[in-house]
């Protein structure tokens, strides 16, 4: 989790926002990216997305994406 200015995400809004970077498959990332889920702020944009933690994403979706990310990074 990182707190960054909205402008770093090309969002025309004042202030800062917390984001959560999670890993997922490139196919799923392409389907998820919109104004709430953004291609990763400072990670590999093919495998990571940043979720805005400003209460626009339902906590159940955040939990699901976090769980999927954990499964991907611990798979060996």
N, CA, C and O atoms as a CHARMM CRD file, in Angstrom:
* protein
*
  304
    1    1 UNK  N      0.86300  -1.17100   0.00000 PROA 1      0.00000
    2    1 UNK  CA     0.00000   0.00000   0.00000 PROA 1      0.00000
    3    1 UNK  C      0.90200   1.22500   0.00000 PROA 1      0.00000
    4    1 UNK  O      1.89700   1.28300   0.72300 PROA 1      0.00000
    5    2 UNK  N      0.53700   2.20000  -0.82300 PROA 2      0.00000
    6    2 UNK  CA     1.30100   3.43600  -0.91600 PROA 2      0.00000
    7    2 UNK  C      0.31700   4.60100  -1.05300 PROA 2      0.00000
    8    2 UNK  O     -0.74700   4.45400  -1.65400 PROA 2      0.00000
    9    3 UNK  N      0.67200   5.73400  -0.50300 PROA 3      0.00000
   10    3 UNK  CA    -0.14600   6.93700  -0.57500 PROA 3      0.00000
   11    3 UNK  C      0.50300   7.89700  -1.56500 PROA 3      0.00000
   12    3 UNK  O      1.62400   8.35800  -1.34800 PROA 3      0.00000
   13    4 UNK  N     -0.20900   8.19700  -2.66100 PROA 4      0.00000
   14    4 UNK  CA     0.36700   9.03500  -3.71200 PROA 4      0.00000
   15    4 UNK  C     -0.65200  10.08800  -4.16600 PROA 4      0.00000
   16    4 UNK  O     -1.85500   9.92200  -3.96300 PROA 4      0.00000
   17    5 UNK  N     -0.16800  11.15900  -4.77400 PROA 5      0.00000
   18    5 UNK  CA    -1.09700  12.15800  -5.32500 PROA 5      0.00000
   19    5 UNK  C     -1.90100  11.56600  -6.48600 PROA 5      0.00000
   20    5 UNK  O     -1.38500  10.77500  -7.27600 PROA 5      0.00000
   21    6 UNK  N     -3.16100  11.95800  -6.57300 PROA 6      0.00000
   22    6 UNK  CA    -4.00300  11.52600  -7.69100 PROA 6      0.00000
   23    6 UNK  C     -3.33500  11.85300  -9.03000 PROA 6      0.00000
   24    6 UNK  O     -3.43400  11.07600  -9.98000 PROA 6      0.00000
   25    7 UNK  N     -2.65500  13.00400  -9.10600 PROA 7      0.00000
   26    7 UNK  CA    -2.05600  13.43300 -10.37300 PROA 7      0.00000
   27    7 UNK  C     -1.01400  12.44400 -10.88500 PROA 7      0.00000
   28    7 UNK  O     -0.76900  12.38100 -12.09000 PROA 7      0.00000
   29    8 UNK  N     -0.39300  11.66700  -9.98700 PROA 8      0.00000
   30    8 UNK  CA     0.57400  10.64100 -10.41200 PROA 8      0.00000
   31    8 UNK  C     -0.11400   9.52800 -11.19500 PROA 8      0.00000
   32    8 UNK  O      0.53200   8.78800 -11.93600 PROA 8      0.00000
   33    9 UNK  N     -1.41700   9.41800 -11.02700 PROA 9      0.00000
   34    9 UNK  CA    -2.20700   8.39600 -11.72100 PROA 9      0.00000
   35    9 UNK  C     -2.97400   8.98600 -12.89900 PROA 9      0.00000
   36    9 UNK  O     -3.84500   8.33800 -13.48000 PROA 9      0.00000
   37   10 UNK  N     -2.63100  10.24000 -13.24200 PROA 10     0.00000
   38   10 UNK  CA    -3.33300  10.95500 -14.31100 PROA 10     0.00000
   39   10 UNK  C     -4.81700  11.12100 -14.01200 PROA 10     0.00000
   40   10 UNK  O     -5.65100  11.09500 -14.91700 PROA 10     0.00000
   41   11 UNK  N     -5.13600  11.29100 -12.73200 PROA 11     0.00000
   42   11 UNK  CA    -6.50700  11.54500 -12.31100 PROA 11     0.00000
   43   11 UNK  C     -6.59500  13.01800 -11.93300 PROA 11     0.00000
   44   11 UNK  O     -5.83300  13.50300 -11.09600 PROA 11     0.00000
   45   12 UNK  N     -7.52300  13.71500 -12.55100 PROA 12     0.00000
   46   12 UNK  CA    -7.67400  15.15100 -12.32700 PROA 12     0.00000
   47   12 UNK  C     -8.45000  15.38500 -11.03200 PROA 12     0.00000
   48   12 UNK  O     -9.64200  15.68900 -11.04800 PROA 12     0.00000
   49   13 UNK  N     -7.74700  15.23600  -9.91900 PROA 13     0.00000
   50   13 UNK  CA    -8.35700  15.39100  -8.60500 PROA 13     0.00000
   51   13 UNK  C     -7.27100  15.85400  -7.65100 PROA 13     0.00000
   52   13 UNK  O     -6.12900  15.40400  -7.74200 PROA 13     0.00000
   53   14 UNK  N     -7.61500  16.73900  -6.74900 PROA 14     0.00000
   54   14 UNK  CA    -6.65300  17.21900  -5.75400 PROA 14     0.00000
   55   14 UNK  C     -6.49300  16.19600  -4.63700 PROA 14     0.00000
   56   14 UNK  O     -7.39400  15.39900  -4.37500 PROA 14     0.00000
   57   15 UNK  N     -5.34600  16.22600  -3.98900 PROA 15     0.00000
   58   15 UNK  CA    -5.11400  15.37800  -2.83500 PROA 15     0.00000
   59   15 UNK  C     -4.38000  14.09900  -3.17700 PROA 15     0.00000
   60   15 UNK  O     -3.83900  13.92200  -4.26800 PROA 15     0.00000
   61   16 UNK  N     -4.38800  13.21500  -2.18900 PROA 16     0.00000
   62   16 UNK  CA    -3.69100  11.93700  -2.31300 PROA 16     0.00000
   63   16 UNK  C     -4.66500  10.78000  -2.12400 PROA 16     0.00000
   64   16 UNK  O     -5.77200  10.94600  -1.61200 PROA 16     0.00000
   65   17 UNK  N     -4.22000   9.61200  -2.55100 PROA 17     0.00000
   66   17 UNK  CA    -5.03400   8.41200  -2.42200 PROA 17     0.00000
   67   17 UNK  C     -4.12200   7.24000  -2.06700 PROA 17     0.00000
   68   17 UNK  O     -2.97600   7.17600  -2.51300 PROA 17     0.00000
   69   18 UNK  N     -4.63900   6.31900  -1.26400 PROA 18     0.00000
   70   18 UNK  CA    -3.92700   5.06600  -1.00700 PROA 18     0.00000
   71   18 UNK  C     -4.21600   4.12700  -2.17100 PROA 18     0.00000
   72   18 UNK  O     -5.34500   4.04000  -2.65500 PROA 18     0.00000
   73   19 UNK  N     -3.17000   3.42600  -2.61100 PROA 19     0.00000
   74   19 UNK  CA    -3.35800   2.39400  -3.63200 PROA 19     0.00000
   75   19 UNK  C     -2.74900   1.08900  -3.12600 PROA 19     0.00000
   76   19 UNK  O     -1.82600   1.08900  -2.31100 PROA 19     0.00000
   77   20 UNK  N     -3.27500   0.00300  -3.61700 PROA 20     0.00000
   78   20 UNK  CA    -2.78600  -1.33100  -3.29400 PROA 20     0.00000
   79   20 UNK  C     -2.36500  -1.98200  -4.59900 PROA 20     0.00000
   80   20 UNK  O     -3.17100  -2.09400  -5.52300 PROA 20     0.00000
   81   21 UNK  N     -1.11400  -2.41200  -4.69000 PROA 21     0.00000
   82   21 UNK  CA    -0.63100  -3.11500  -5.87200 PROA 21     0.00000
   83   21 UNK  C     -0.83300  -4.60800  -5.68200 PROA 21     0.00000
   84   21 UNK  O     -0.42100  -5.17700  -4.67200 PROA 21     0.00000
   85   22 UNK  N     -1.47100  -5.23500  -6.66000 PROA 22     0.00000
   86   22 UNK  CA    -1.68800  -6.68200  -6.61800 PROA 22     0.00000
   87   22 UNK  C     -1.31200  -7.28800  -7.96100 PROA 22     0.00000
   88   22 UNK  O     -1.42400  -6.65300  -9.00900 PROA 22     0.00000
   89   23 UNK  N     -0.87000  -8.51800  -7.89900 PROA 23     0.00000
   90   23 UNK  CA    -0.48000  -9.24700  -9.10900 PROA 23     0.00000
   91   23 UNK  C     -1.67600 -10.03000  -9.63700 PROA 23     0.00000
   92   23 UNK  O     -2.53500 -10.47200  -8.87300 PROA 23     0.00000
   93   24 UNK  N     -1.71600 -10.19200 -10.96200 PROA 24     0.00000
   94   24 UNK  CA    -2.72800 -11.03500 -11.57000 PROA 24     0.00000
   95   24 UNK  C     -2.23500 -11.44400 -12.95100 PROA 24     0.00000
   96   24 UNK  O     -1.14100 -11.05600 -13.36200 PROA 24     0.00000
   97   25 UNK  N     -3.02600 -12.21800 -13.66100 PROA 25     0.00000
   98   25 UNK  CA    -2.63100 -12.65900 -14.99600 PROA 25     0.00000
   99   25 UNK  C     -2.86000 -11.51500 -15.98700 PROA 25     0.00000
  100   25 UNK  O     -3.76100 -10.69800 -15.79400 PROA 25     0.00000
  101   26 UNK  N     -2.05400 -11.45500 -17.03500 PROA 26     0.00000
  102   26 UNK  CA    -2.23800 -10.39300 -18.02900 PROA 26     0.00000
  103   26 UNK  C     -3.65400 -10.35700 -18.61700 PROA 26     0.00000
  104   26 UNK  O     -4.18800  -9.27900 -18.87900 PROA 26     0.00000
  105   27 UNK  N     -4.25400 -11.51300 -18.82000 PROA 27     0.00000
  106   27 UNK  CA    -5.60400 -11.57400 -19.37300 PROA 27     0.00000
  107   27 UNK  C     -6.62000 -10.93600 -18.42200 PROA 27     0.00000
  108   27 UNK  O     -7.48200 -10.16500 -18.84600 PROA 27     0.00000
  109   28 UNK  N     -6.51000 -11.25700 -17.16600 PROA 28     0.00000
  110   28 UNK  CA    -7.45400 -10.71300 -16.19500 PROA 28     0.00000
  111   28 UNK  C     -7.22100  -9.21700 -15.99500 PROA 28     0.00000
  112   28 UNK  O     -8.17100  -8.45000 -15.83800 PROA 28     0.00000
  113   29 UNK  N     -5.95800  -8.80800 -16.00100 PROA 29     0.00000
  114   29 UNK  CA    -5.64700  -7.38700 -15.83900 PROA 29     0.00000
  115   29 UNK  C     -6.28500  -6.57500 -16.95300 PROA 29     0.00000
  116   29 UNK  O     -6.87400  -5.52600 -16.69100 PROA 29     0.00000
  117   30 UNK  N     -6.18000  -7.04300 -18.19400 PROA 30     0.00000
  118   30 UNK  CA    -6.79200  -6.32900 -19.31700 PROA 30     0.00000
  119   30 UNK  C     -8.29400  -6.16100 -19.12900 PROA 30     0.00000
  120   30 UNK  O     -8.85900  -5.13600 -19.51000 PROA 30     0.00000
  121   31 UNK  N     -8.93600  -7.15500 -18.54900 PROA 31     0.00000
  122   31 UNK  CA   -10.37700  -7.08200 -18.33100 PROA 31     0.00000
  123   31 UNK  C    -10.73500  -6.18200 -17.14500 PROA 31     0.00000
  124   31 UNK  O    -11.84600  -5.65500 -17.08200 PROA 31     0.00000
  125   32 UNK  N     -9.80700  -6.00400 -16.21000 PROA 32     0.00000
  126   32 UNK  CA   -10.10100  -5.24500 -14.99500 PROA 32     0.00000
  127   32 UNK  C     -9.81500  -3.75600 -15.08500 PROA 32     0.00000
  128   32 UNK  O    -10.44300  -2.96300 -14.38400 PROA 32     0.00000
  129   33 UNK  N     -8.88600  -3.36800 -15.92900 PROA 33     0.00000
  130   33 UNK  CA    -8.43500  -1.97500 -15.92700 PROA 33     0.00000
  131   33 UNK  C     -9.55400  -1.02900 -16.35000 PROA 33     0.00000
  132   33 UNK  O    -10.17300  -1.18800 -17.40200 PROA 33     0.00000
  133   34 UNK  N     -9.78900  -0.04600 -15.49600 PROA 34     0.00000
  134   34 UNK  CA   -10.73200   1.04700 -15.76100 PROA 34     0.00000
  135   34 UNK  C    -10.27800   2.23400 -14.91600 PROA 34     0.00000
  136   34 UNK  O     -9.08500   2.36500 -14.64300 PROA 34     0.00000
  137   35 UNK  N    -11.18000   3.08200 -14.50500 PROA 35     0.00000
  138   35 UNK  CA   -10.77200   4.23800 -13.70800 PROA 35     0.00000
  139   35 UNK  C    -10.59400   3.89700 -12.23000 PROA 35     0.00000
  140   35 UNK  O    -10.07500   4.72000 -11.47600 PROA 35     0.00000
  141   36 UNK  N    -10.99900   2.73500 -11.80800 PROA 36     0.00000
  142   36 UNK  CA   -10.85900   2.33000 -10.41500 PROA 36     0.00000
  143   36 UNK  C     -9.64500   1.42800 -10.25300 PROA 36     0.00000
  144   36 UNK  O     -8.88500   1.56500  -9.29400 PROA 36     0.00000
  145   37 UNK  N     -9.46700   0.51700 -11.18100 PROA 37     0.00000
  146   37 UNK  CA    -8.30400  -0.35400 -11.19700 PROA 37     0.00000
  147   37 UNK  C     -7.40400   0.14500 -12.31100 PROA 37     0.00000
  148   37 UNK  O     -7.80100   0.15500 -13.47700 PROA 37     0.00000
  149   38 UNK  N     -6.22200   0.54900 -11.96800 PROA 38     0.00000
  150   38 UNK  CA    -5.34100   1.22700 -12.90600 PROA 38     0.00000
  151   38 UNK  C     -4.11100   0.37500 -13.14300 PROA 38     0.00000
  152   38 UNK  O     -3.62800  -0.30400 -12.23700 PROA 38     0.00000
  153   39 UNK  N     -3.60200   0.41500 -14.38300 PROA 39     0.00000
  154   39 UNK  CA    -2.35500  -0.30200 -14.60600 PROA 39     0.00000
  155   39 UNK  C     -1.34900   0.16900 -13.56800 PROA 39     0.00000
  156   39 UNK  O     -1.33800   1.34100 -13.19200 PROA 39     0.00000
  157   40 UNK  N     -0.54200  -0.70500 -13.12600 PROA 40     0.00000
  158   40 UNK  CA     0.29200  -0.49600 -11.94700 PROA 40     0.00000
  159   40 UNK  C      1.05100   0.82600 -11.96400 PROA 40     0.00000
  160   40 UNK  O      1.64100   1.22100 -12.96900 PROA 40     0.00000
  161   41 UNK  N      1.01200   1.48100 -10.83300 PROA 41     0.00000
  162   41 UNK  CA     1.63500   2.78700 -10.68300 PROA 41     0.00000
  163   41 UNK  C      3.14200   2.72400 -10.91000 PROA 41     0.00000
  164   41 UNK  O      3.68300   3.54000 -11.65700 PROA 41     0.00000
  165   42 UNK  N      3.82000   1.78700 -10.29200 PROA 42     0.00000
  166   42 UNK  CA     5.27700   1.71900 -10.43900 PROA 42     0.00000
  167   42 UNK  C      5.78300   0.27900 -10.55300 PROA 42     0.00000
  168   42 UNK  O      6.95100   0.00000 -10.28500 PROA 42     0.00000
  169   43 UNK  N      4.90400  -0.61600 -10.94700 PROA 43     0.00000
  170   43 UNK  CA     5.27000  -2.02700 -11.09400 PROA 43     0.00000
  171   43 UNK  C      5.14500  -2.40100 -12.58000 PROA 43     0.00000
  172   43 UNK  O      4.73900  -1.58000 -13.40300 PROA 43     0.00000
  173   44 UNK  N      5.49900  -3.64700 -12.90900 PROA 44     0.00000
  174   44 UNK  CA     5.35200  -4.15300 -14.25900 PROA 44     0.00000
  175   44 UNK  C      3.87000  -4.14200 -14.62700 PROA 44     0.00000
  176   44 UNK  O      3.07200  -4.86100 -14.02600 PROA 44     0.00000
  177   45 UNK  N      3.51100  -3.33500 -15.59900 PROA 45     0.00000
  178   45 UNK  CA     2.10200  -3.12700 -15.93400 PROA 45     0.00000
  179   45 UNK  C      1.44300  -4.32800 -16.60800 PROA 45     0.00000
  180   45 UNK  O      0.22400  -4.35600 -16.77600 PROA 45     0.00000
  181   46 UNK  N      2.24000  -5.31200 -16.98900 PROA 46     0.00000
  182   46 UNK  CA     1.68100  -6.52300 -17.59200 PROA 46     0.00000
  183   46 UNK  C      1.15000  -7.47800 -16.52100 PROA 46     0.00000
  184   46 UNK  O      0.21300  -8.23500 -16.77200 PROA 46     0.00000
  185   47 UNK  N      1.74200  -7.44200 -15.34300 PROA 47     0.00000
  186   47 UNK  CA     1.40900  -8.41500 -14.29800 PROA 47     0.00000
  187   47 UNK  C      0.83400  -7.81200 -13.02400 PROA 47     0.00000
  188   47 UNK  O      0.41100  -8.54800 -12.13200 PROA 47     0.00000
  189   48 UNK  N      0.81200  -6.48300 -12.92400 PROA 48     0.00000
  190   48 UNK  CA     0.37000  -5.83000 -11.68900 PROA 48     0.00000
  191   48 UNK  C     -0.65400  -4.75300 -11.98800 PROA 48     0.00000
  192   48 UNK  O     -0.61200  -4.10600 -13.03400 PROA 48     0.00000
  193   49 UNK  N     -1.57800  -4.57000 -11.04800 PROA 49     0.00000
  194   49 UNK  CA    -2.52500  -3.46200 -11.11800 PROA 49     0.00000
  195   49 UNK  C     -2.52100  -2.74400  -9.77800 PROA 49     0.00000
  196   49 UNK  O     -2.15100  -3.31300  -8.75200 PROA 49     0.00000
  197   50 UNK  N     -2.93600  -1.49600  -9.80700 PROA 50     0.00000
  198   50 UNK  CA    -3.08900  -0.70300  -8.59600 PROA 50     0.00000
  199   50 UNK  C     -4.57700  -0.47600  -8.36800 PROA 50     0.00000
  200   50 UNK  O     -5.30200  -0.06300  -9.27300 PROA 50     0.00000
  201   51 UNK  N     -5.01800  -0.74900  -7.15800 PROA 51     0.00000
  202   51 UNK  CA    -6.42000  -0.55600  -6.78800 PROA 51     0.00000
  203   51 UNK  C     -6.50400   0.71100  -5.94700 PROA 51     0.00000
  204   51 UNK  O     -5.79400   0.84700  -4.95000 PROA 51     0.00000
  205   52 UNK  N     -7.36700   1.63500  -6.34600 PROA 52     0.00000
  206   52 UNK  CA    -7.58600   2.82300  -5.53500 PROA 52     0.00000
  207   52 UNK  C     -8.33800   2.42000  -4.27300 PROA 52     0.00000
  208   52 UNK  O     -9.39300   1.78800  -4.33700 PROA 52     0.00000
  209   53 UNK  N     -7.78600   2.79100  -3.13900 PROA 53     0.00000
  210   53 UNK  CA    -8.43100   2.46900  -1.86300 PROA 53     0.00000
  211   53 UNK  C     -9.17600   3.69200  -1.34800 PROA 53     0.00000
  212   53 UNK  O     -8.90800   4.19100  -0.25400 PROA 53     0.00000
  213   54 UNK  N    -10.10900   4.16000  -2.15100 PROA 54     0.00000
  214   54 UNK  CA   -10.89800   5.34200  -1.79000 PROA 54     0.00000
  215   54 UNK  C    -12.37300   4.99100  -1.62900 PROA 54     0.00000
  216   54 UNK  O    -13.24300   5.85400  -1.75300 PROA 54     0.00000
  217   55 UNK  N    -12.64400   3.73800  -1.35600 PROA 55     0.00000
  218   55 UNK  CA   -13.98500   3.20300  -1.11300 PROA 55     0.00000
  219   55 UNK  C    -14.85800   3.10600  -2.36500 PROA 55     0.00000
  220   55 UNK  O    -16.06900   2.90900  -2.26300 PROA 55     0.00000
  221   56 UNK  N    -14.24300   3.24500  -3.55000 PROA 56     0.00000
  222   56 UNK  CA   -15.02300   3.06800  -4.77300 PROA 56     0.00000
  223   56 UNK  C    -15.05100   1.60900  -5.20500 PROA 56     0.00000
  224   56 UNK  O    -15.92600   1.20800  -5.97300 PROA 56     0.00000
  225   57 UNK  N    -14.11200   0.81600  -4.72400 PROA 57     0.00000
  226   57 UNK  CA   -14.08100  -0.61100  -5.00700 PROA 57     0.00000
  227   57 UNK  C    -14.61300  -1.33300  -3.78000 PROA 57     0.00000
  228   57 UNK  O    -14.18400  -1.06600  -2.65700 PROA 57     0.00000
  229   58 UNK  N    -15.54000  -2.23800  -3.99500 PROA 58     0.00000
  230   58 UNK  CA   -16.11400  -2.98700  -2.87900 PROA 58     0.00000
  231   58 UNK  C    -15.03000  -3.81800  -2.20300 PROA 58     0.00000
  232   58 UNK  O    -14.16600  -4.38400  -2.87300 PROA 58     0.00000
  233   59 UNK  N    -15.07800  -3.89000  -0.88800 PROA 59     0.00000
  234   59 UNK  CA   -14.06800  -4.61300  -0.11200 PROA 59     0.00000
  235   59 UNK  C    -14.01100  -6.08100  -0.52400 PROA 59     0.00000
  236   59 UNK  O    -12.94100  -6.68700  -0.47100 PROA 59     0.00000
  237   60 UNK  N    -15.12300  -6.66200  -0.92800 PROA 60     0.00000
  238   60 UNK  CA   -15.10800  -8.06700  -1.34200 PROA 60     0.00000
  239   60 UNK  C    -14.26500  -8.25400  -2.60600 PROA 60     0.00000
  240   60 UNK  O    -13.58200  -9.26700  -2.75800 PROA 60     0.00000
  241   61 UNK  N    -14.32000  -7.26600  -3.51300 PROA 61     0.00000
  242   61 UNK  CA   -13.50100  -7.35700  -4.73000 PROA 61     0.00000
  243   61 UNK  C    -12.02300  -7.16500  -4.38900 PROA 61     0.00000
  244   61 UNK  O    -11.16400  -7.85100  -4.94400 PROA 61     0.00000
  245   62 UNK  N    -11.72500  -6.23800  -3.48300 PROA 62     0.00000
  246   62 UNK  CA   -10.33600  -6.03600  -3.05200 PROA 62     0.00000
  247   62 UNK  C     -9.80400  -7.31300  -2.41700 PROA 62     0.00000
  248   62 UNK  O     -8.68700  -7.73500  -2.71700 PROA 62     0.00000
  249   63 UNK  N    -10.59200  -7.93200  -1.54300 PROA 63     0.00000
  250   63 UNK  CA   -10.17900  -9.17600  -0.89100 PROA 63     0.00000
  251   63 UNK  C     -9.93200 -10.28200  -1.91400 PROA 63     0.00000
  252   63 UNK  O     -8.96000 -11.02900  -1.80100 PROA 63     0.00000
  253   64 UNK  N    -10.80700 -10.38700  -2.90800 PROA 64     0.00000
  254   64 UNK  CA   -10.65200 -11.41800  -3.93900 PROA 64     0.00000
  255   64 UNK  C     -9.36700 -11.19700  -4.73400 PROA 64     0.00000
  256   64 UNK  O     -8.60600 -12.13900  -4.95400 PROA 64     0.00000
  257   65 UNK  N     -9.12300  -9.96200  -5.16300 PROA 65     0.00000
  258   65 UNK  CA    -7.91800  -9.66200  -5.93000 PROA 65     0.00000
  259   65 UNK  C     -6.65700  -9.85300  -5.09500 PROA 65     0.00000
  260   65 UNK  O     -5.63300 -10.30400  -5.60800 PROA 65     0.00000
  261   66 UNK  N     -6.72700  -9.51500  -3.82600 PROA 66     0.00000
  262   66 UNK  CA    -5.58800  -9.71700  -2.93600 PROA 66     0.00000
  263   66 UNK  C     -5.30900 -11.20800  -2.75700 PROA 66     0.00000
  264   66 UNK  O     -4.15000 -11.62300  -2.74800 PROA 66     0.00000
  265   67 UNK  N     -6.34600 -12.00300  -2.61500 PROA 67     0.00000
  266   67 UNK  CA    -6.19200 -13.44800  -2.48000 PROA 67     0.00000
  267   67 UNK  C     -5.61400 -14.05500  -3.76100 PROA 67     0.00000
  268   67 UNK  O     -4.73100 -14.91100  -3.69300 PROA 67     0.00000
  269   68 UNK  N     -6.10300 -13.62100  -4.92500 PROA 68     0.00000
  270   68 UNK  CA    -5.56700 -14.11000  -6.20000 PROA 68     0.00000
  271   68 UNK  C     -4.09400 -13.73800  -6.33300 PROA 68     0.00000
  272   68 UNK  O     -3.28700 -14.54300  -6.79800 PROA 68     0.00000
  273   69 UNK  N     -3.74400 -12.52900  -5.92800 PROA 69     0.00000
  274   69 UNK  CA    -2.36200 -12.07600  -5.98500 PROA 69     0.00000
  275   69 UNK  C     -1.46900 -12.95500  -5.10300 PROA 69     0.00000
  276   69 UNK  O     -0.38700 -13.37300  -5.51500 PROA 69     0.00000
  277   70 UNK  N     -1.93600 -13.22100  -3.90700 PROA 70     0.00000
  278   70 UNK  CA    -1.17100 -14.06600  -2.98500 PROA 70     0.00000
  279   70 UNK  C     -0.93100 -15.44400  -3.59200 PROA 70     0.00000
  280   70 UNK  O      0.17700 -15.97600  -3.51500 PROA 70     0.00000
  281   71 UNK  N     -1.96100 -16.01600  -4.18900 PROA 71     0.00000
  282   71 UNK  CA    -1.82400 -17.33300  -4.80300 PROA 71     0.00000
  283   71 UNK  C     -0.80200 -17.31200  -5.93100 PROA 71     0.00000
  284   71 UNK  O     -0.03800 -18.26400  -6.08800 PROA 71     0.00000
  285   72 UNK  N     -0.77700 -16.23700  -6.72000 PROA 72     0.00000
  286   72 UNK  CA     0.16500 -16.14400  -7.83000 PROA 72     0.00000
  287   72 UNK  C      1.61900 -15.96300  -7.35300 PROA 72     0.00000
  288   72 UNK  O      2.53700 -16.54700  -7.92900 PROA 72     0.00000
  289   73 UNK  N      1.82000 -15.17600  -6.32800 PROA 73     0.00000
  290   73 UNK  CA     3.19700 -14.91000  -5.89500 PROA 73     0.00000
  291   73 UNK  C      3.76500 -16.02300  -5.02600 PROA 73     0.00000
  292   73 UNK  O      4.98300 -16.10900  -4.86500 PROA 73     0.00000
  293   74 UNK  N      2.91800 -16.87400  -4.46300 PROA 74     0.00000
  294   74 UNK  CA     3.41900 -17.97400  -3.64400 PROA 74     0.00000
  295   74 UNK  C      3.46400 -19.29700  -4.40400 PROA 74     0.00000
  296   74 UNK  O      3.95700 -20.29700  -3.88100 PROA 74     0.00000
  297   75 UNK  N      2.95400 -19.30800  -5.62900 PROA 75     0.00000
  298   75 UNK  CA     2.91700 -20.53400  -6.44300 PROA 75     0.00000
  299   75 UNK  C      4.33900 -20.89200  -6.88600 PROA 75     0.00000
  300   75 UNK  O      5.02600 -20.07700  -7.50200 PROA 75     0.00000
  301   76 UNK  N      4.76100 -22.08500  -6.57500 PROA 76     0.00000
  302   76 UNK  CA     6.08400 -22.56200  -7.01800 PROA 76     0.00000
  303   76 UNK  C      6.05800 -24.03500  -7.23700 PROA 76     0.00000
  304   76 UNK  O      7.07400 -24.62100  -7.61100 PROA 76     0.00000
